[in-house]
């Protein structure tokens, strides 16, 4: 492809392309999302001048992309489409200071409506495998893939689960191990559910309601996306140590009641949820969400050795610390938004019962006649299910 074509397809960064001979250009997919953004921040925190961050984004001109690039001169925006990995790699090489790609951080967006029998042909699977093929074709030295825990270090290798977007990650993991071992260094990160998915908006309320109704008093591990970024950066910083390793990641383990108590102690309110019938209806209407919540109940994530992880990352966030530092209710986060809000100003919507279904509705009958508003809520909830374990 001509350099002119590359310029039109990439970010248009007009930077002098110089090479020191030991450069480490790292391509980060999902760079404006939750996980990819955390990786960018963690790579910058390494203070390694040899690293150039090739931040892949669909739209380099977007506000989020421009805000990302403004963080550091080490960041170069790459126009990319994971359905066209060949072009994405070409664009990244064009922006690379030495024309090469040393490392890749791989995260994909889960597609909606994927059935378990279609996991092998799902867009997410094709994108993940395509990035692996592209890395091998372009002599990438280190490949870090973010997946999902499915029961611990050993069980996850052989446990595709009944959750469609867990099975796609299982397939990508297996492909990476079989194709890259001996040809390219690789690390797999297996995070559990994100603390960052607890937000003060309707989709989050629906998801938290569904989780609450599914797990009961069962404890569940949680992770902050900031810590996923930390471990990804460590893998790039010490490839010998992390090569061929799959790591389950968590920062805390809590029952829903424990989580809610901590949340209430900090904010004065319960974790934002909605009517229980909405969570039940979502599980019934959405195959993806229902399968995931059933898996939470019947199997669930593995809780790794938290003291061991904390020995590697002394700043590994527990839930209390995440609330104070990074949540929607954090004073720092709110101050960054408008410069005036404090935790005492946060108002979590109070639920009313004027238009609620009967309290006896522990499940939703297929014959129940939904209002247009309820249908809209369910659609938002299905989209919220997509936000689990992905870039954001």
mmCIF file of N, CA and C in Angstrom, residues 34 221 365 381:
data_model
loop_
_atom_site.group_PDB
_atom_site.id
_atom_site.type_symbol
_atom_site.label_atom_id
_atom_site.label_comp_id
_atom_site.label_asym_id
_atom_site.label_seq_id
_atom_site.Cartn_x
_atom_site.Cartn_y
_atom_site.Cartn_z
ATOM 1 N N UNK A 34 -12.456 1.358 28.042
ATOM 2 C CA UNK A 34 -12.085 1.151 29.443
ATOM 3 C C UNK A 34 -10.742 0.446 29.584
ATOM 4 N N UNK A 221 -15.739 -12.122 42.834
ATOM 5 C CA UNK A 221 -14.587 -11.228 42.741
ATOM 6 C C UNK A 221 -14.831 -10.095 41.751
ATOM 7 N N UNK A 365 -43.623 -13.547 32.857
ATOM 8 C CA UNK A 365 -44.287 -14.485 31.966
ATOM 9 C C UNK A 365 -44.105 -14.067 30.518
ATOM 10 N N UNK A 381 -30.810 -2.609 28.641
ATOM 11 C CA UNK A 381 -30.188 -3.616 29.480
ATOM 12 C C UNK A 381 -29.385 -4.617 28.678
#
